[in-house]
Amino acid sequence: MLTQEQLAERAGLNVRTVRRLESGGLRQPRTTSVLLLAQALELDGEERALLAAVARGVTADDGNGERAGEGPPRAAAIVPRQLPADVTALVGRARELAILEGDGAGTSTMDGLAGTSTMDGLAGTAGVGRTATVDGMAGVGKTALAVHAAHRLAHRFPDGQLFVDLRAHSPGAAPVEPGEALARMLRALGVPGDRIPCHLDDRTALYRSVLAERRVLVVLDDAADDHQVHPLLPAGPGCRVIVTSRRRLTCLGESLSLDVPPVAEAVALFIRTAGVGRAADAPLDVLREVVERCGRLPLAVCVAGARLRAHATWSARHLLGLLAADRLGELRAGRHDVAAALDLSYAGLAPEERRAYRMLDCFGAVFEVHEAAASLGTTSARAARLLEGLLDVHLLREIAPGRYRPHDLVRDHAARTSSASAAAAGR
Ligand SMILES: Nc1ncnc2c1ncn2[C@@H]1O[C@H](COP(=O)(O)OP(=O)(O)O)[C@@H](O)[C@H]1O
Ligand SMILES: [Mg+2]
């Protein structure tokens, strides 16, 4: 029901392109043009696949190499909706959300296809321009942010949303192999199990083929490193990926390092978790002190809130007293456990980095490389490398070049790990 002009305008294509497509004069329509048309015509997954096949057929008839019907195994039009439940109300993080939703500086609009060509030009690697990574220490709120952003973005990805927990830090579970993650995503996209190839590279290739014509949002939660993530990046212009990781990932597009929230947001999170009835009548300075004792780490703040909620006789002041005595011991509730979360980060370190981590408390609240080197009995260059290893996994923060300040809970945890390891050695 559209004129060629109207269709061209809707699709953001040159009217000549549309004319030549219709007349069969355009022998090799670009995939992007076909996708733009599919979008403008509001085609669903199956119709879109059909259009893409016909577009390929146009070139095949002319005998220039590309044969129609030899695409990837036909995936049934299943629309996966795998996002886990959103946090009821995300507290704060407005700036980070704006970046993930594509309104931030340096990001393409991520909405549809506009802007992706420049990103392609800059990046040139599979999925890079359309990938955002959220990194930060354990419990800082990476998953909560990514899931919330994904729910808000979902409507822009009509072909579905995939979510995979890559389990870099799951107690008792090894990180998920990329091949395993691919097999699961392929099945979710409708590829029958017996059509999934054995070799990792072939799985990646099939995954990219299946996603080439679709608009799917992929969330990869708790990634271990670049090696695990890279095979899981689609290359099609219509897909977007959000990766979360405790490690700073190097070769991926937009990256966002999440820090602990400001005190007002931490207090709001505490009140939300403890319940307004339990926390609202407490003096504000007590609430502020509680969240500061939690290092404003959202996981710790939520656990503290849950502890108050669980004990009808406690006041916020009483909780503060407990936290002053042994905060890591108190910051445990159900499956949420700050010390256990940090244990998993520690377990991922190389032996030399572990030794540096255990000495962290001795270096001081704020320290410089030479001080760490002196305590470790090594050269500054060597110490700097070890500290870099801790920085990479957010067990340390650099507040100025060569000046470091670990998070309070990390310092506590380092001291605790050091005594536990000394006790184990003495046994
Ligand atoms: N901005 C936030 N608003 C509400 N809850 C949050 C927020 N950030 C974190 N949380 C809560 O804090 C806890 C830890 O956050 P999570 O996203 O699991 O951390 P991470 O993935 O960085 O380890 C979760 O219970 C989460 O729901
Ligand atoms: Mg997480």
PDB file of N, CA and C in Angstrom, residues 26-114:
ATOM      1  N   LEU A  26      18.589  -4.283  -9.438  1.00  0.00           N
ATOM      2  CA  LEU A  26      19.652  -4.300  -8.427  1.00  0.00           C
ATOM      3  C   LEU A  26      20.039  -5.751  -8.185  1.00  0.00           C
ATOM      4  N   ARG A  27      21.218  -6.126  -8.651  1.00  0.00           N
ATOM      5  CA  ARG A  27      21.564  -7.543  -8.620  1.00  0.00           C
ATOM      6  C   ARG A  27      22.007  -8.025  -7.249  1.00  0.00           C
ATOM      7  N   GLN A  28      22.656  -7.179  -6.504  1.00  0.00           N
ATOM      8  CA  GLN A  28      23.157  -7.631  -5.193  1.00  0.00           C
ATOM      9  C   GLN A  28      22.707  -6.678  -4.092  1.00  0.00           C
ATOM     10  N   PRO A  29      21.431  -6.758  -3.703  1.00  0.00           N
ATOM     11  CA  PRO A  29      20.976  -5.853  -2.639  1.00  0.00           C
ATOM     12  C   PRO A  29      21.789  -6.129  -1.378  1.00  0.00           C
ATOM     13  N   ARG A  30      22.171  -5.078  -0.708  1.00  0.00           N
ATOM     14  CA  ARG A  30      22.940  -5.268   0.517  1.00  0.00           C
ATOM     15  C   ARG A  30      22.036  -5.794   1.628  1.00  0.00           C
ATOM     16  N   THR A  31      22.615  -6.630   2.492  1.00  0.00           N
ATOM     17  CA  THR A  31      21.845  -7.207   3.594  1.00  0.00           C
ATOM     18  C   THR A  31      21.172  -6.107   4.409  1.00  0.00           C
ATOM     19  N   THR A  32      21.902  -5.021   4.620  1.00  0.00           N
ATOM     20  CA  THR A  32      21.332  -3.924   5.400  1.00  0.00           C
ATOM     21  C   THR A  32      20.109  -3.344   4.723  1.00  0.00           C
ATOM     22  N   SER A  33      20.163  -3.201   3.388  1.00  0.00           N
ATOM     23  CA  SER A  33      19.014  -2.650   2.671  1.00  0.00           C
ATOM     24  C   SER A  33      17.807  -3.560   2.847  1.00  0.00           C
ATOM     25  N   VAL A  34      18.051  -4.871   2.747  1.00  0.00           N
ATOM     26  CA  VAL A  34      16.946  -5.830   2.876  1.00  0.00           C
ATOM     27  C   VAL A  34      16.364  -5.741   4.283  1.00  0.00           C
ATOM     28  N   LEU A  35      17.255  -5.637   5.272  1.00  0.00           N
ATOM     29  CA  LEU A  35      16.779  -5.543   6.657  1.00  0.00           C
ATOM     30  C   LEU A  35      15.979  -4.258   6.885  1.00  0.00           C
ATOM     31  N   LEU A  36      16.476  -3.164   6.296  1.00  0.00           N
ATOM     32  CA  LEU A  36      15.774  -1.883   6.451  1.00  0.00           C
ATOM     33  C   LEU A  36      14.384  -1.967   5.837  1.00  0.00           C
ATOM     34  N   LEU A  37      14.299  -2.625   4.690  1.00  0.00           N
ATOM     35  CA  LEU A  37      13.003  -2.797   4.050  1.00  0.00           C
ATOM     36  C   LEU A  37      12.081  -3.643   4.919  1.00  0.00           C
ATOM     37  N   ALA A  38      12.649  -4.746   5.441  1.00  0.00           N
ATOM     38  CA  ALA A  38      11.852  -5.650   6.266  1.00  0.00           C
ATOM     39  C   ALA A  38      11.286  -4.898   7.462  1.00  0.00           C
ATOM     40  N   GLN A  39      12.124  -4.022   8.005  1.00  0.00           N
ATOM     41  CA  GLN A  39      11.694  -3.240   9.157  1.00  0.00           C
ATOM     42  C   GLN A  39      10.595  -2.271   8.777  1.00  0.00           C
ATOM     43  N   ALA A  40      10.800  -1.574   7.642  1.00  0.00           N
ATOM     44  CA  ALA A  40       9.825  -0.581   7.199  1.00  0.00           C
ATOM     45  C   ALA A  40       8.487  -1.235   6.884  1.00  0.00           C
ATOM     46  N   LEU A  41       8.549  -2.483   6.386  1.00  0.00           N
ATOM     47  CA  LEU A  41       7.318  -3.190   6.043  1.00  0.00           C
ATOM     48  C   LEU A  41       6.747  -3.948   7.231  1.00  0.00           C
ATOM     49  N   GLU A  42       7.445  -3.815   8.385  1.00  0.00           N
ATOM     50  CA  GLU A  42       7.026  -4.473   9.626  1.00  0.00           C
ATOM     51  C   GLU A  42       6.829  -5.964   9.434  1.00  0.00           C
ATOM     52  N   LEU A  43       7.764  -6.596   8.749  1.00  0.00           N
ATOM     53  CA  LEU A  43       7.679  -8.036   8.546  1.00  0.00           C
ATOM     54  C   LEU A  43       8.074  -8.767   9.821  1.00  0.00           C
ATOM     55  N   ASP A  44       7.450  -9.909  10.061  1.00  0.00           N
ATOM     56  CA  ASP A  44       7.853 -10.694  11.225  1.00  0.00           C
ATOM     57  C   ASP A  44       9.011 -11.614  10.825  1.00  0.00           C
ATOM     58  N   GLY A  45       9.487 -12.434  11.784  1.00  0.00           N
ATOM     59  CA  GLY A  45      10.684 -13.248  11.563  1.00  0.00           C
ATOM     60  C   GLY A  45      10.609 -14.089  10.297  1.00  0.00           C
ATOM     61  N   GLU A  46       9.482 -14.764  10.100  1.00  0.00           N
ATOM     62  CA  GLU A  46       9.361 -15.681   8.972  1.00  0.00           C
ATOM     63  C   GLU A  46       9.300 -14.934   7.632  1.00  0.00           C
ATOM     64  N   GLU A  47       8.498 -13.881   7.615  1.00  0.00           N
ATOM     65  CA  GLU A  47       8.379 -13.082   6.393  1.00  0.00           C
ATOM     66  C   GLU A  47       9.730 -12.471   6.026  1.00  0.00           C
ATOM     67  N   ARG A  48      10.441 -12.083   7.096  1.00  0.00           N
ATOM     68  CA  ARG A  48      11.727 -11.457   6.866  1.00  0.00           C
ATOM     69  C   ARG A  48      12.713 -12.460   6.256  1.00  0.00           C
ATOM     70  N   ALA A  49      12.665 -13.686   6.787  1.00  0.00           N
ATOM     71  CA  ALA A  49      13.549 -14.727   6.254  1.00  0.00           C
ATOM     72  C   ALA A  49      13.231 -14.969   4.787  1.00  0.00           C
ATOM     73  N   LEU A  50      11.927 -14.939   4.469  1.00  0.00           N
ATOM     74  CA  LEU A  50      11.492 -15.158   3.096  1.00  0.00           C
ATOM     75  C   LEU A  50      12.020 -14.057   2.183  1.00  0.00           C
ATOM     76  N   LEU A  51      11.876 -12.818   2.643  1.00  0.00           N
ATOM     77  CA  LEU A  51      12.365 -11.690   1.849  1.00  0.00           C
ATOM     78  C   LEU A  51      13.870 -11.823   1.615  1.00  0.00           C
ATOM     79  N   ALA A  52      14.583 -12.200   2.686  1.00  0.00           N
ATOM     80  CA  ALA A  52      16.042 -12.341   2.573  1.00  0.00           C
ATOM     81  C   ALA A  52      16.390 -13.424   1.563  1.00  0.00           C
ATOM     82  N   ALA A  53      15.611 -14.531   1.609  1.00  0.00           N
ATOM     83  CA  ALA A  53      15.882 -15.641   0.686  1.00  0.00           C
ATOM     84  C   ALA A  53      15.635 -15.197  -0.755  1.00  0.00           C
ATOM     85  N   VAL A  54      14.534 -14.456  -0.955  1.00  0.00           N
ATOM     86  CA  VAL A  54      14.218 -13.970  -2.303  1.00  0.00           C
ATOM     87  C   VAL A  54      15.324 -13.031  -2.775  1.00  0.00           C
ATOM     88  N   ALA A  55      15.775 -12.182  -1.874  1.00  0.00           N
ATOM     89  CA  ALA A  55      16.837 -11.240  -2.243  1.00  0.00           C
ATOM     90  C   ALA A  55      18.085 -12.000  -2.668  1.00  0.00           C
ATOM     91  N   ARG A  56      18.378 -13.083  -1.963  1.00  0.00           N
ATOM     92  CA  ARG A  56      19.539 -13.904  -2.345  1.00  0.00           C
ATOM     93  C   ARG A  56      19.286 -14.575  -3.687  1.00  0.00           C
ATOM     94  N   GLY A  57      18.030 -14.991  -3.888  1.00  0.00           N
ATOM     95  CA  GLY A  57      17.649 -15.650  -5.133  1.00  0.00           C
ATOM     96  C   GLY A  57      17.886 -14.762  -6.341  1.00  0.00           C
ATOM     97  N   VAL A  58      17.670 -13.482  -6.174  1.00  0.00           N
ATOM     98  CA  VAL A  58      17.864 -12.543  -7.279  1.00  0.00           C
ATOM     99  C   VAL A  58      19.285 -12.671  -7.813  1.00  0.00           C
ATOM    100  N   THR A  59      20.243 -12.748  -6.877  1.00  0.00           N
ATOM    101  CA  THR A  59      21.636 -12.840  -7.322  1.00  0.00           C
ATOM    102  C   THR A  59      21.917 -14.227  -7.892  1.00  0.00           C
ATOM    103  N   ALA A  60      21.262 -15.265  -7.286  1.00  0.00           N
ATOM    104  CA  ALA A  60      21.538 -16.632  -7.738  1.00  0.00           C
ATOM    105  C   ALA A  60      21.135 -16.831  -9.184  1.00  0.00           C
ATOM    106  N   ASP A  61      19.972 -16.255  -9.563  1.00  0.00           N
ATOM    107  CA  ASP A  61      19.494 -16.414 -10.928  1.00  0.00           C
ATOM    108  C   ASP A  61      20.509 -15.897 -11.936  1.00  0.00           C
ATOM    109  N   ASP A  62      21.257 -14.904 -11.502  1.00  0.00           N
ATOM    110  CA  ASP A  62      22.228 -14.325 -12.416  1.00  0.00           C
ATOM    111  C   ASP A  62      23.535 -15.088 -12.421  1.00  0.00           C
ATOM    112  N   GLY A  63      23.541 -16.164 -11.670  1.00  0.00           N
ATOM    113  CA  GLY A  63      24.680 -17.055 -11.711  1.00  0.00           C
ATOM    114  C   GLY A  63      25.986 -16.445 -11.217  1.00  0.00           C
ATOM    115  N   ASN A  64      25.907 -15.510 -10.281  1.00  0.00           N
ATOM    116  CA  ASN A  64      27.180 -14.964  -9.821  1.00  0.00           C
ATOM    117  C   ASN A  64      27.607 -15.538  -8.463  1.00  0.00           C
ATOM    118  N   GLY A  65      27.360 -16.797  -8.287  1.00  0.00           N
ATOM    119  CA  GLY A  65      28.021 -17.485  -7.176  1.00  0.00           C
ATOM    120  C   GLY A  65      27.144 -17.820  -5.991  1.00  0.00           C
ATOM    121  N   GLU A  66      26.214 -16.965  -5.660  1.00  0.00           N
ATOM    122  CA  GLU A  66      25.470 -17.211  -4.435  1.00  0.00           C
ATOM    123  C   GLU A  66      24.232 -18.038  -4.759  1.00  0.00           C
ATOM    124  N   ARG A  67      24.126 -19.202  -4.182  1.00  0.00           N
ATOM    125  CA  ARG A  67      22.974 -20.042  -4.482  1.00  0.00           C
ATOM    126  C   ARG A  67      21.889 -19.880  -3.424  1.00  0.00           C
ATOM    127  N   ALA A  68      20.657 -19.803  -3.901  1.00  0.00           N
ATOM    128  CA  ALA A  68      19.558 -19.664  -2.950  1.00  0.00           C
ATOM    129  C   ALA A  68      19.301 -20.991  -2.249  1.00  0.00           C
ATOM    130  N   GLY A  69      18.732 -20.912  -1.057  1.00  0.00           N
ATOM    131  CA  GLY A  69      18.292 -22.124  -0.379  1.00  0.00           C
ATOM    132  C   GLY A  69      19.427 -22.899   0.262  1.00  0.00           C
ATOM    133  N   GLU A  70      20.647 -22.342   0.248  1.00  0.00           N
ATOM    134  CA  GLU A  70      21.738 -23.055   0.876  1.00  0.00           C
ATOM    135  C   GLU A  70      22.172 -22.367   2.165  1.00  0.00           C
ATOM    136  N   GLY A  71      21.245 -21.710   2.774  1.00  0.00           N
ATOM    137  CA  GLY A  71      21.563 -20.981   3.990  1.00  0.00           C
ATOM    138  C   GLY A  71      21.726 -21.944   5.146  1.00  0.00           C
ATOM    139  N   PRO A  72      21.755 -21.433   6.356  1.00  0.00           N
ATOM    140  CA  PRO A  72      21.857 -22.270   7.534  1.00  0.00           C
ATOM    141  C   PRO A  72      20.614 -23.132   7.676  1.00  0.00           C
ATOM    142  N   PRO A  73      20.700 -24.218   8.457  1.00  0.00           N
ATOM    143  CA  PRO A  73      19.510 -25.041   8.681  1.00  0.00           C
ATOM    144  C   PRO A  73      18.358 -24.142   9.119  1.00  0.00           C
ATOM    145  N   ARG A  74      17.233 -24.334   8.505  1.00  0.00           N
ATOM    146  CA  ARG A  74      16.115 -23.457   8.775  1.00  0.00           C
ATOM    147  C   ARG A  74      15.696 -23.528  10.246  1.00  0.00           C
ATOM    148  N   ALA A  75      15.738 -22.420  10.907  1.00  0.00           N
ATOM    149  CA  ALA A  75      15.313 -22.389  12.293  1.00  0.00           C
ATOM    150  C   ALA A  75      13.842 -21.998  12.329  1.00  0.00           C
ATOM    151  N   ALA A  76      13.064 -22.753  13.084  1.00  0.00           N
ATOM    152  CA  ALA A  76      11.654 -22.414  13.211  1.00  0.00           C
ATOM    153  C   ALA A  76      11.556 -21.030  13.856  1.00  0.00           C
ATOM    154  N   ALA A  77      10.486 -20.322  13.551  1.00  0.00           N
ATOM    155  CA  ALA A  77      10.368 -18.961  14.059  1.00  0.00           C
ATOM    156  C   ALA A  77       9.979 -18.953  15.536  1.00  0.00           C
ATOM    157  N   ILE A  78      10.955 -19.302  16.372  1.00  0.00           N
ATOM    158  CA  ILE A  78      10.720 -19.257  17.808  1.00  0.00           C
ATOM    159  C   ILE A  78      11.269 -17.930  18.319  1.00  0.00           C
ATOM    160  N   VAL A  79      10.504 -17.257  19.111  1.00  0.00           N
ATOM    161  CA  VAL A  79      10.985 -16.004  19.665  1.00  0.00           C
ATOM    162  C   VAL A  79      11.342 -16.222  21.133  1.00  0.00           C
ATOM    163  N   PRO A  80      12.641 -16.350  21.443  1.00  0.00           N
ATOM    164  CA  PRO A  80      13.018 -16.591  22.829  1.00  0.00           C
ATOM    165  C   PRO A  80      12.838 -15.326  23.676  1.00  0.00           C
ATOM    166  N   ARG A  81      12.342 -15.497  24.860  1.00  0.00           N
ATOM    167  CA  ARG A  81      12.203 -14.364  25.793  1.00  0.00           C
ATOM    168  C   ARG A  81      12.812 -14.803  27.118  1.00  0.00           C
ATOM    169  N   GLN A  82      14.135 -14.767  27.177  1.00  0.00           N
ATOM    170  CA  GLN A  82      14.818 -15.422  28.285  1.00  0.00           C
ATOM    171  C   GLN A  82      15.229 -14.503  29.434  1.00  0.00           C
ATOM    172  N   LEU A  83      14.900 -13.238  29.361  1.00  0.00           N
ATOM    173  CA  LEU A  83      15.383 -12.348  30.422  1.00  0.00           C
ATOM    174  C   LEU A  83      14.811 -12.756  31.779  1.00  0.00           C
ATOM    175  N   PRO A  84      15.652 -12.801  32.807  1.00  0.00           N
ATOM    176  CA  PRO A  84      15.125 -13.082  34.141  1.00  0.00           C
ATOM    177  C   PRO A  84      14.302 -11.892  34.636  1.00  0.00           C
ATOM    178  N   ALA A  85      13.583 -12.094  35.731  1.00  0.00           N
ATOM    179  CA  ALA A  85      12.741 -11.027  36.259  1.00  0.00           C
ATOM    180  C   ALA A  85      13.592  -9.805  36.583  1.00  0.00           C
ATOM    181  N   ASP A  86      13.021  -8.668  36.320  1.00  0.00           N
ATOM    182  CA  ASP A  86      13.694  -7.398  36.578  1.00  0.00           C
ATOM    183  C   ASP A  86      13.645  -7.106  38.080  1.00  0.00           C
ATOM    184  N   VAL A  87      14.601  -6.328  38.600  1.00  0.00           N
ATOM    185  CA  VAL A  87      14.459  -5.851  39.985  1.00  0.00           C
ATOM    186  C   VAL A  87      13.227  -4.948  40.011  1.00  0.00           C
ATOM    187  N   THR A  88      12.486  -5.000  41.111  1.00  0.00           N
ATOM    188  CA  THR A  88      11.192  -4.300  41.112  1.00  0.00           C
ATOM    189  C   THR A  88      11.351  -2.827  40.749  1.00  0.00           C
ATOM    190  N   ALA A  89      12.346  -2.178  41.343  1.00  0.00           N
ATOM    191  CA  ALA A  89      12.626  -0.805  40.920  1.00  0.00           C
ATOM    192  C   ALA A  89      14.114  -0.593  41.064  1.00  0.00           C
ATOM    193  N   LEU A  90      14.755  -0.288  39.954  1.00  0.00           N
ATOM    194  CA  LEU A  90      16.185  -0.048  40.015  1.00  0.00           C
ATOM    195  C   LEU A  90      16.412   1.283  40.724  1.00  0.00           C
ATOM    196  N   VAL A  91      17.305   1.273  41.700  1.00  0.00           N
ATOM    197  CA  VAL A  91      17.607   2.512  42.407  1.00  0.00           C
ATOM    198  C   VAL A  91      18.772   3.197  41.697  1.00  0.00           C
ATOM    199  N   GLY A  92      18.590   4.464  41.350  1.00  0.00           N
ATOM    200  CA  GLY A  92      19.674   5.248  40.734  1.00  0.00           C
ATOM    201  C   GLY A  92      20.097   4.723  39.373  1.00  0.00           C
ATOM    202  N   ARG A  93      21.398   4.890  39.076  1.00  0.00           N
ATOM    203  CA  ARG A  93      22.026   4.386  37.839  1.00  0.00           C
ATOM    204  C   ARG A  93      21.447   5.008  36.577  1.00  0.00           C
ATOM    205  N   ALA A  94      20.970   6.237  36.679  1.00  0.00           N
ATOM    206  CA  ALA A  94      20.359   6.891  35.513  1.00  0.00           C
ATOM    207  C   ALA A  94      21.371   7.070  34.387  1.00  0.00           C
ATOM    208  N   ARG A  95      22.586   7.509  34.737  1.00  0.00           N
ATOM    209  CA  ARG A  95      23.598   7.765  33.709  1.00  0.00           C
ATOM    210  C   ARG A  95      23.965   6.469  32.982  1.00  0.00           C
ATOM    211  N   GLU A  96      24.148   5.419  33.789  1.00  0.00           N
ATOM    212  CA  GLU A  96      24.552   4.134  33.206  1.00  0.00           C
ATOM    213  C   GLU A  96      23.464   3.593  32.293  1.00  0.00           C
ATOM    214  N   LEU A  97      22.202   3.753  32.741  1.00  0.00           N
ATOM    215  CA  LEU A  97      21.087   3.281  31.911  1.00  0.00           C
ATOM    216  C   LEU A  97      21.040   4.024  30.587  1.00  0.00           C
ATOM    217  N   ALA A  98      21.263   5.342  30.663  1.00  0.00           N
ATOM    218  CA  ALA A  98      21.222   6.146  29.440  1.00  0.00           C
ATOM    219  C   ALA A  98      22.284   5.643  28.465  1.00  0.00           C
ATOM    220  N   ILE A  99      23.462   5.298  28.986  1.00  0.00           N
ATOM    221  CA  ILE A  99      24.521   4.805  28.101  1.00  0.00           C
ATOM    222  C   ILE A  99      24.111   3.468  27.490  1.00  0.00           C
ATOM    223  N   LEU A 100      23.590   2.571  28.331  1.00  0.00           N
ATOM    224  CA  LEU A 100      23.221   1.251  27.807  1.00  0.00           C
ATOM    225  C   LEU A 100      22.062   1.341  26.832  1.00  0.00           C
ATOM    226  N   GLU A 101      21.207   2.315  27.050  1.00  0.00           N
ATOM    227  CA  GLU A 101      20.078   2.450  26.138  1.00  0.00           C
ATOM    228  C   GLU A 101      20.452   3.223  24.885  1.00  0.00           C
ATOM    229  N   GLY A 102      21.714   3.601  24.827  1.00  0.00           N
ATOM    230  CA  GLY A 102      22.204   4.185  23.583  1.00  0.00           C
ATOM    231  C   GLY A 102      22.070   5.684  23.499  1.00  0.00           C
ATOM    232  N   ASP A 103      21.831   6.357  24.632  1.00  0.00           N
ATOM    233  CA  ASP A 103      21.750   7.813  24.582  1.00  0.00           C
ATOM    234  C   ASP A 103      23.058   8.458  25.020  1.00  0.00           C
ATOM    235  N   GLY A 104      24.016   7.584  25.414  1.00  0.00           N
ATOM    236  CA  GLY A 104      25.254   8.135  25.940  1.00  0.00           C
ATOM    237  C   GLY A 104      26.190   8.592  24.835  1.00  0.00           C
ATOM    238  N   ALA A 105      27.177   9.338  25.218  1.00  0.00           N
ATOM    239  CA  ALA A 105      28.161   9.830  24.245  1.00  0.00           C
ATOM    240  C   ALA A 105      28.925   8.654  23.656  1.00  0.00           C
ATOM    241  N   GLY A 106      29.214   8.752  22.391  1.00  0.00           N
ATOM    242  CA  GLY A 106      30.063   7.749  21.761  1.00  0.00           C
ATOM    243  C   GLY A 106      29.343   6.466  21.397  1.00  0.00           C
ATOM    244  N   THR A 107      28.053   6.415  21.607  1.00  0.00           N
ATOM    245  CA  THR A 107      27.328   5.192  21.287  1.00  0.00           C
ATOM    246  C   THR A 107      26.496   5.436  20.039  1.00  0.00           C
ATOM    247  N   SER A 108      26.386   4.461  19.206  1.00  0.00           N
ATOM    248  CA  SER A 108      25.444   4.586  18.108  1.00  0.00           C
ATOM    249  C   SER A 108      24.063   4.495  18.717  1.00  0.00           C
ATOM    250  N   THR A 109      23.041   4.856  17.992  1.00  0.00           N
ATOM    251  CA  THR A 109      21.721   4.880  18.616  1.00  0.00           C
ATOM    252  C   THR A 109      21.288   3.494  19.049  1.00  0.00           C
ATOM    253  N   MET A 110      21.871   2.464  18.471  1.00  0.00           N
ATOM    254  CA  MET A 110      21.546   1.088  18.814  1.00  0.00           C
ATOM    255  C   MET A 110      20.104   0.757  18.497  1.00  0.00           C
ATOM    256  N   ASP A 111      19.344   1.750  18.113  1.00  0.00           N
ATOM    257  CA  ASP A 111      17.953   1.500  17.791  1.00  0.00           C
ATOM    258  C   ASP A 111      17.894   1.242  16.298  1.00  0.00           C
ATOM    259  N   GLY A 112      17.545   0.035  15.954  1.00  0.00           N
ATOM    260  CA  GLY A 112      17.516  -0.283  14.538  1.00  0.00           C
ATOM    261  C   GLY A 112      18.920  -0.220  13.981  1.00  0.00           C
ATOM    262  N   LEU A 113      19.037   0.307  12.805  1.00  0.00           N
ATOM    263  CA  LEU A 113      20.324   0.191  12.127  1.00  0.00           C
ATOM    264  C   LEU A 113      21.055   1.494  12.001  1.00  0.00           C
ATOM    265  N   ALA A 114      20.399   2.565  12.381  1.00  0.00           N
ATOM    266  CA  ALA A 114      21.031   3.860  12.202  1.00  0.00           C
ATOM    267  C   ALA A 114      22.336   3.912  12.972  1.00  0.00           C
TER     268      ALA A 114
END
